[in-house]
Short mmCIF file of C-alpha atoms and ligand atoms in Angstrom, two decimals:
data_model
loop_
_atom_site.label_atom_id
_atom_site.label_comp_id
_atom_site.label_asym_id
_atom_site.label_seq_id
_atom_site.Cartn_x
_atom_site.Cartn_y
_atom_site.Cartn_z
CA UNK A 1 -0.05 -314.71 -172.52
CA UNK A 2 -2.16 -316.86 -170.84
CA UNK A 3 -4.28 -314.94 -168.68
CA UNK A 4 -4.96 -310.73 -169.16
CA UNK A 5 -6.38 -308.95 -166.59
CA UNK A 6 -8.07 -305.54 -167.65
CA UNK A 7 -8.42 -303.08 -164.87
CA UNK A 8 -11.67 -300.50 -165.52
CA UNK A 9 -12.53 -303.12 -167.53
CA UNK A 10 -16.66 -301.91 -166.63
CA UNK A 11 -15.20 -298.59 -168.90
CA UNK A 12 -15.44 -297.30 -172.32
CA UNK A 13 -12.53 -298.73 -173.64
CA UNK A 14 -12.63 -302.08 -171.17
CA UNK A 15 -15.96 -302.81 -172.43
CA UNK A 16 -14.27 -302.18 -175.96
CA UNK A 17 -11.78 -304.26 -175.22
CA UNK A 18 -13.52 -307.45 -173.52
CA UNK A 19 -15.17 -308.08 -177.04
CA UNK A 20 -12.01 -307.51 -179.48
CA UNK A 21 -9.20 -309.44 -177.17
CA UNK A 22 -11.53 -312.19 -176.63
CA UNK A 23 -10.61 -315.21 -177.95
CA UNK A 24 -7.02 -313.85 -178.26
CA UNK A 25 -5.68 -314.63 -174.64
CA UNK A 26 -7.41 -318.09 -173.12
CA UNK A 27 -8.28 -316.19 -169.89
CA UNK A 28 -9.47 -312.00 -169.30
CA UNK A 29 -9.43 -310.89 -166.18
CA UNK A 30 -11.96 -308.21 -166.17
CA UNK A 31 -11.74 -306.21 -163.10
CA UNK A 32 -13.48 -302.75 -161.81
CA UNK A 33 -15.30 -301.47 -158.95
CA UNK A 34 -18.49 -301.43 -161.46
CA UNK A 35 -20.23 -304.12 -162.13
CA UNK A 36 -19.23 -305.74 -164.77
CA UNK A 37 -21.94 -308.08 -165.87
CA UNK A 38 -22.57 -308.55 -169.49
CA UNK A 39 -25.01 -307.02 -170.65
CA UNK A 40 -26.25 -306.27 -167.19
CA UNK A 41 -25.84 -310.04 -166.54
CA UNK A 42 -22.77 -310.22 -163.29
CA UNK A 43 -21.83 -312.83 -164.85
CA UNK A 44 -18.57 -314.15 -166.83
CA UNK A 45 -18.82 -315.15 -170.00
CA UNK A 46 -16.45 -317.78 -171.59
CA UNK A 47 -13.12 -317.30 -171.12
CA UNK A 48 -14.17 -314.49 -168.29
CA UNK A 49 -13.45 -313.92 -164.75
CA UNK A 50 -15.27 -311.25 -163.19
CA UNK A 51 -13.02 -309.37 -160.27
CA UNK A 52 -14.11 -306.36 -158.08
CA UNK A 53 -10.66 -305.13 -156.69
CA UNK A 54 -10.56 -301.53 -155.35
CA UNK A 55 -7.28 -300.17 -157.22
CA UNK A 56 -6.69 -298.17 -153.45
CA UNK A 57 -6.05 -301.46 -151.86
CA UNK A 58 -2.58 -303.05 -152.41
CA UNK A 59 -3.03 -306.21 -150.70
CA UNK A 60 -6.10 -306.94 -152.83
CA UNK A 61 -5.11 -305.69 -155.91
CA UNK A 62 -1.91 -307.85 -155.25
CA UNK A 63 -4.45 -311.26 -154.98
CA UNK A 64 -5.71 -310.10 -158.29
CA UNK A 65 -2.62 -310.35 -159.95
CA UNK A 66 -2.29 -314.00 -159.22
CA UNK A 67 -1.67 -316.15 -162.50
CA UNK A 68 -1.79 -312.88 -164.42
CA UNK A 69 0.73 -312.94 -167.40
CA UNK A 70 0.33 -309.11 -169.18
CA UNK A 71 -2.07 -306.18 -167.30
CA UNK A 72 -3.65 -303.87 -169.16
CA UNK A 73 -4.21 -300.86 -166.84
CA UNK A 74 -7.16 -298.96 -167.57
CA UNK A 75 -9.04 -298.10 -164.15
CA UNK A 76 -8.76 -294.52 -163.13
CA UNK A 77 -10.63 -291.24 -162.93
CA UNK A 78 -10.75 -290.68 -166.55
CA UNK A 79 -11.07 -286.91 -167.17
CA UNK A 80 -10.30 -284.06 -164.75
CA UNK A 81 -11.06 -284.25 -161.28
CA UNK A 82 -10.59 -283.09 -157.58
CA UNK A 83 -7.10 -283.62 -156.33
CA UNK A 84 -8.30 -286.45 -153.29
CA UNK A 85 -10.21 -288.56 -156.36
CA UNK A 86 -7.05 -288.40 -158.89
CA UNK A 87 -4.57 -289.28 -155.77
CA UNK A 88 -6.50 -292.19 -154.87
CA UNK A 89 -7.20 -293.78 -158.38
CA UNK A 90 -4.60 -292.50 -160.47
CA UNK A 91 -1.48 -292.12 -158.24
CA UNK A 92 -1.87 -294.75 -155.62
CA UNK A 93 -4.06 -297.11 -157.88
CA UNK A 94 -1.11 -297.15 -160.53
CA UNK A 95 1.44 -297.68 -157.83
CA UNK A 96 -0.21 -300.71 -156.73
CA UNK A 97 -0.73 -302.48 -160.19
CA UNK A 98 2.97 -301.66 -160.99
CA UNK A 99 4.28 -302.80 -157.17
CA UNK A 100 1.84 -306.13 -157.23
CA UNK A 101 2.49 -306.67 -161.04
CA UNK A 102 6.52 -306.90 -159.58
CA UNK A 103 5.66 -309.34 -156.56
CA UNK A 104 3.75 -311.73 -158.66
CA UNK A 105 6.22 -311.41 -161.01
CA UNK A 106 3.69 -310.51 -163.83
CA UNK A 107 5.95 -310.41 -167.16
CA UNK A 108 3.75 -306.86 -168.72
CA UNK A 109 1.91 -304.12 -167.75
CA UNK A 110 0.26 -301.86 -170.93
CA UNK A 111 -0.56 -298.50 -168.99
CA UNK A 112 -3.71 -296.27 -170.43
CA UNK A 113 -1.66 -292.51 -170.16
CA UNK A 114 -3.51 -289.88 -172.48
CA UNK A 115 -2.58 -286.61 -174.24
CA UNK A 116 -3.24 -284.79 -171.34
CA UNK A 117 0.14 -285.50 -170.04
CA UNK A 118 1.09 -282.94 -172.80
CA UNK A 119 -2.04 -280.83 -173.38
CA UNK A 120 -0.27 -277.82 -172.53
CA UNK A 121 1.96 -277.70 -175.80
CA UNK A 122 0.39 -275.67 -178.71
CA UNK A 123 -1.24 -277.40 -181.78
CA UNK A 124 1.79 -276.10 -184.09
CA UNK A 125 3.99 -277.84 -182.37
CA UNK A 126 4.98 -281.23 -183.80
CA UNK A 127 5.71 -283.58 -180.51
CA UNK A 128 7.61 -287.03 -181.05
CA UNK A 129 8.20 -289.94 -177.70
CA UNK A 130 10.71 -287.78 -176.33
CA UNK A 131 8.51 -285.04 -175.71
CA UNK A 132 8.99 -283.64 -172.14
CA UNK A 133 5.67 -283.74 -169.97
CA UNK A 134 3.36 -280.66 -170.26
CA UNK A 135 0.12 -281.38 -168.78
CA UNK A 136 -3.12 -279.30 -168.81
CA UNK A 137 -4.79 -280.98 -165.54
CA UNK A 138 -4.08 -282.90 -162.20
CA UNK A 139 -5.41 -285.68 -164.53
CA UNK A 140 -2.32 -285.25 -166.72
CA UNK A 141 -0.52 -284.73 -163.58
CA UNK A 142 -1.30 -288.07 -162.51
CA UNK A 143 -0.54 -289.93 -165.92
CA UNK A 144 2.68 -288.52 -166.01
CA UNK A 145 3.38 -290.07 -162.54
CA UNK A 146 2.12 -293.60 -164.49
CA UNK A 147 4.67 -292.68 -167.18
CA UNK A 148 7.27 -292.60 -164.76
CA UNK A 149 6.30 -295.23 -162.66
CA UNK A 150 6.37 -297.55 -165.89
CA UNK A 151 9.97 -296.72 -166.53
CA UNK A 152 10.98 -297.13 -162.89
CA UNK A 153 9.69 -300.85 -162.98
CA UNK A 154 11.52 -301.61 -166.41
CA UNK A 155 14.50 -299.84 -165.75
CA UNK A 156 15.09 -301.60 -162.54
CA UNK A 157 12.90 -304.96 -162.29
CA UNK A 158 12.89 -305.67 -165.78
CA UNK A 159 9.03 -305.55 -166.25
CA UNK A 160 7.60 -304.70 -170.05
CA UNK A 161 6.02 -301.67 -170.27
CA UNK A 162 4.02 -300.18 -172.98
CA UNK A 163 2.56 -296.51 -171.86
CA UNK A 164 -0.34 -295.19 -174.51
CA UNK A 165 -0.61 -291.92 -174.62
CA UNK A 166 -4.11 -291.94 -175.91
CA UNK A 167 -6.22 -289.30 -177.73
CA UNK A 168 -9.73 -290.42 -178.08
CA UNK A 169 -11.47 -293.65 -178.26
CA UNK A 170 -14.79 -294.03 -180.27
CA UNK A 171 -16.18 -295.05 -183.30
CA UNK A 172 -15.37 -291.81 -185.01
CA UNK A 173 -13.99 -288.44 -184.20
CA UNK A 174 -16.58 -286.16 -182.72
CA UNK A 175 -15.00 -282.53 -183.45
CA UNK A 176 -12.22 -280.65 -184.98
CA UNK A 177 -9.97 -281.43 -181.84
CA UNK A 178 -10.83 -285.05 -182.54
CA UNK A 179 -9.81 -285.32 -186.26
CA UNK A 180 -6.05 -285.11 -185.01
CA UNK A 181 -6.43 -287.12 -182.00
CA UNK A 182 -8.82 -289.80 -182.80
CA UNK A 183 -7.65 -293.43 -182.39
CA UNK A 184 -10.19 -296.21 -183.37
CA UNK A 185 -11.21 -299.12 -180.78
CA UNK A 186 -9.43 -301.64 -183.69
CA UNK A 187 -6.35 -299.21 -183.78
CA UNK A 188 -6.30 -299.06 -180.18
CA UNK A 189 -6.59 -303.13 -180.16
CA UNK A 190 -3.85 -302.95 -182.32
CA UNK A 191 -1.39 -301.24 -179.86
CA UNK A 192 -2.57 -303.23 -176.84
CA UNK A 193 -1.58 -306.60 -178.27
CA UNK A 194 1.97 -305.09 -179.61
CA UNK A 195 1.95 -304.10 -175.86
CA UNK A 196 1.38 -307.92 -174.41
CA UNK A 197 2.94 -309.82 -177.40
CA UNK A 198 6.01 -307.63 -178.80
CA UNK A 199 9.10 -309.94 -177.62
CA UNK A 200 11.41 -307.11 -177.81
CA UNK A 201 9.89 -304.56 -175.54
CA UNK A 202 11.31 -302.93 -172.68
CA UNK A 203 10.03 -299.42 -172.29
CA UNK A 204 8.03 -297.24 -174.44
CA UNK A 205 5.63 -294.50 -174.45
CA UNK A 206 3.66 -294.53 -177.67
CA UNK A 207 1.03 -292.00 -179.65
CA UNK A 208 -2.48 -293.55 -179.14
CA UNK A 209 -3.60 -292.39 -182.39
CA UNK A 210 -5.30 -293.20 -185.89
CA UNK A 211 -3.38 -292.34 -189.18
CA UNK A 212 -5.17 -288.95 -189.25
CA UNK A 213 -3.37 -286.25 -191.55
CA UNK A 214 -3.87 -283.43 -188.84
CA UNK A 215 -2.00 -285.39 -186.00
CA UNK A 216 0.16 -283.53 -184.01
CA UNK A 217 2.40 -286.39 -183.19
CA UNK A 218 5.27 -288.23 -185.04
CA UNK A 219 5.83 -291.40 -183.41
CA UNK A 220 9.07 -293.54 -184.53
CA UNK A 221 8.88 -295.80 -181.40
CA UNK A 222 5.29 -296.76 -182.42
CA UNK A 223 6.21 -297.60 -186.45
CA UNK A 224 9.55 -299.49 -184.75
CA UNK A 225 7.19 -301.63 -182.73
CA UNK A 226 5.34 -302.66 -185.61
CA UNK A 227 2.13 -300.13 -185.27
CA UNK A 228 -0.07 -300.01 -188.46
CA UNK A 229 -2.77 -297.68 -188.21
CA UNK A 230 -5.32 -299.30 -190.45
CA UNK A 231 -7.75 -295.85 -189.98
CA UNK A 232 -8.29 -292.40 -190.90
CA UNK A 233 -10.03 -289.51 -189.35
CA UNK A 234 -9.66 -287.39 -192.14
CA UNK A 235 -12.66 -289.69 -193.60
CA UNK A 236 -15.01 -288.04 -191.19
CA UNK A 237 -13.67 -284.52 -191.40
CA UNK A 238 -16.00 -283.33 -194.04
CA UNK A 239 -18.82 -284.25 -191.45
CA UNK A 240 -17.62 -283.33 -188.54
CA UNK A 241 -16.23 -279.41 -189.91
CA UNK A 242 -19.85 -279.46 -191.43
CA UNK A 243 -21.26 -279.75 -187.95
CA UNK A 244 -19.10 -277.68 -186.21
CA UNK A 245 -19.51 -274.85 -188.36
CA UNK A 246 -20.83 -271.61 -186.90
CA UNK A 247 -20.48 -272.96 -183.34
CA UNK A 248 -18.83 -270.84 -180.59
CA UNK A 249 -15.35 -271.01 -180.44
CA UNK A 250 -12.80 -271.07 -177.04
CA UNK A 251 -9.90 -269.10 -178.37
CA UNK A 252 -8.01 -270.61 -175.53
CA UNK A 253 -8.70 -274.13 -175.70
CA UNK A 254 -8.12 -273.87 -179.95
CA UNK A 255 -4.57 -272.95 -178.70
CA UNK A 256 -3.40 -275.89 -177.00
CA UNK A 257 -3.16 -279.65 -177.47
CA UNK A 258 -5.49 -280.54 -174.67
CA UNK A 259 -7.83 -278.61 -175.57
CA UNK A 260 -10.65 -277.39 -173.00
CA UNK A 261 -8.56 -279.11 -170.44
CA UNK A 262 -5.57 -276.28 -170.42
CA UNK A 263 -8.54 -273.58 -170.81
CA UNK A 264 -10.04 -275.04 -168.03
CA UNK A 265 -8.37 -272.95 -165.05
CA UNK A 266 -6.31 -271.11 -166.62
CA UNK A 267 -5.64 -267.61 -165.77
CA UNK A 268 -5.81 -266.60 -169.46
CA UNK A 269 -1.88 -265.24 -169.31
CA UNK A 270 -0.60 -266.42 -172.71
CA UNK A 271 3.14 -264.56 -172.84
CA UNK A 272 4.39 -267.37 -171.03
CA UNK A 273 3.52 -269.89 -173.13
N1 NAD B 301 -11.47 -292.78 -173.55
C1 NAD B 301 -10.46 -292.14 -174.07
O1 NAD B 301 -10.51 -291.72 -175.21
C2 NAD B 301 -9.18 -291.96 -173.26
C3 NAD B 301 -8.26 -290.99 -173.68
C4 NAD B 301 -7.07 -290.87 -172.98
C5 NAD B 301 -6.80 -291.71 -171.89
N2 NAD B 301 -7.74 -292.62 -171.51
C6 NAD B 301 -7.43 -293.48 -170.35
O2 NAD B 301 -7.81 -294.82 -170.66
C7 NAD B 301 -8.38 -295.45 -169.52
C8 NAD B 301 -9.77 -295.95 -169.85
O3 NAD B 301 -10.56 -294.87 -170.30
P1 NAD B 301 -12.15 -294.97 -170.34
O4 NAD B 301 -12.62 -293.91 -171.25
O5 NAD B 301 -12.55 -296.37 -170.56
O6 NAD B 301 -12.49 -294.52 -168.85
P2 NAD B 301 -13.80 -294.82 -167.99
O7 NAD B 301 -13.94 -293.72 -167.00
O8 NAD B 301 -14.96 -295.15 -168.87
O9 NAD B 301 -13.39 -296.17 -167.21
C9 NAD B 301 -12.49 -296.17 -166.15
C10 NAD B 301 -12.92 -297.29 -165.19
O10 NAD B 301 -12.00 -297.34 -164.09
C11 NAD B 301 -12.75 -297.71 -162.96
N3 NAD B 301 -12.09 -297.26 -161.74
C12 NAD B 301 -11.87 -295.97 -161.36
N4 NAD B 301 -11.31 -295.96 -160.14
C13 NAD B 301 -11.18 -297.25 -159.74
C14 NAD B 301 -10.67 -297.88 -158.57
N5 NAD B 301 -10.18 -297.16 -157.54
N6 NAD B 301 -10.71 -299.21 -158.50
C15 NAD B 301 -11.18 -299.96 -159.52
N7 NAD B 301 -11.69 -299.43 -160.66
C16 NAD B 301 -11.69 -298.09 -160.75
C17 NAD B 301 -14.10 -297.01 -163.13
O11 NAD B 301 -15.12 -297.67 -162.36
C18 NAD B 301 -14.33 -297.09 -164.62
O12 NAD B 301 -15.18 -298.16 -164.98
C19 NAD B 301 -8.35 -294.43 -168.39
O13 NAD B 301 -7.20 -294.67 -167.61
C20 NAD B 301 -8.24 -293.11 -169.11
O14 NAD B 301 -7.58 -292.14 -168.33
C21 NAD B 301 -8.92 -292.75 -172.14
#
């Protein structure tokens, strides 16, 4: 891996990720439609090239693909959103990184998916890689399409494709929803590289999570690939169940995996599920 481009690279977990893959790859990429100056700079630092590609514009995210060895695909409407904003980002901007990652014959694409694309399972259910798409959102919706898209460009053009299902990214979980989804940003790092450097990968989708005792995920395809967790949410939980104590409680969203994104909406109807 020569050269990495990061798309939403101006993001949480791009920002994240500029400081703990530098130095690992010669060249990042570091592409959004946000500027992307450090520290407010607009400029590259060393090692850096700084890229404003529109992820709606094929042609031009095609040009940014050119010399690019592994993508890590990150840019997208990040949470739920209306249906014209998640087409335009998430469908049709992961359609063009896959399609122009395949004509510049870019050997890896790591694709950001996130729990979302099964929010709509319950907590006490125990889900493993082969766990069939539920999502809670048009956001999920739209991951699910990446999922699929990723497989499509392995199965038939040979590409390697890593898809993260991520929980949550940040220093430390937040709430009680957090202490079984938390990943840290050096876990995360963790299953990035695996995802540009593992010589045997072909297609897999993969748990982006910490080793936190109240996960609801079991994830053989990440231990196969070499994934060591090296943190623990369960480190904050006295803190964070502390906190949380006494604070109103959505009966709903304690339900299901995705939390207040399958409450969201939801017509409250809970036979069928
Ligand atoms: N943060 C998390 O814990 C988490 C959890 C699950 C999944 N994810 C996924 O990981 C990825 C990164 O998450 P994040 O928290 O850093 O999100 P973020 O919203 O902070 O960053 C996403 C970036 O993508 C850029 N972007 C959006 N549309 C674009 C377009 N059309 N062209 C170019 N750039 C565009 C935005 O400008 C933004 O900087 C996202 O795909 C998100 O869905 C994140």
């Amino acid at each position: 891996m020569q050269r990495v481009l990061i798309t939403g690279a101006a993001g949480g977990i791009g920002g994240r990720l500029r400081q703990t893959l530098r130095g690992r790859y010669p060249i990042l990429r570091l592409s959004d439609v946000k500027p992307l100056g450090e520290a407010g700079l607009g400029e590259a630092g060393p090692g850096e090239e700084i890229d404003r590609t529109d992820l709606g514009d094929l042609a031009a995210v095609e040009r940014m693909m050119d010399g690019v060895d592994g993508v890590v695909h990150l840019g997208a409407v990040s949470s739920e959103d209306s249906w014209e904003n998640i087409l335009e980002a998430n469908i049709v901007g992961a359609y063009n990184v896959f399609e122009a990652a395949r004509r510049r014959n870019v050997e890896r694409v790591v694709f950001a998916t996130t729990n979302h694309v099964v929010g709509f399972y319950r907590r006490d259910r125990r889900l493993d890689n082969a766990a069939v798409p539920r999502p809670d959102s048009r956001y999920g919706v739209s991951k699910a399409f990446g999922e699929a898209l990723g497989a499509f460009y392995a199965d038939k053009f040979g590409l390697r494709v890593l898809c993260i299902r991520i929980g949550n990214v940040a220093d430390k979980p937040v709430d009680k929803r957090r202490l079984s989804i938390w990943i840290s940003p050096r876990d995360m790092t963790q299953l990035v590289r695996i995802g540009l450097e593992h010589p045997a990968l072909h297609f897999e989708i993969v748990y982006g999570v910490s080793n936190n005792v109240r996960s609801w995920w079991d994830d053989p395809a990440a231990r196969r690939l070499g994934y060591r967790p090296r943190d623990r949410a369960e480190d904050y939980a006295a803190e964070v169940l502390r906190a949380e104590a006494g604070r109103p409680v959505d009966e709903i969203a304690e339900l299901f995996q995705g939390g207040p994104f399958a409450a969201h909406e939801f017509d409250g109807d809970l036979d069928r599920l």
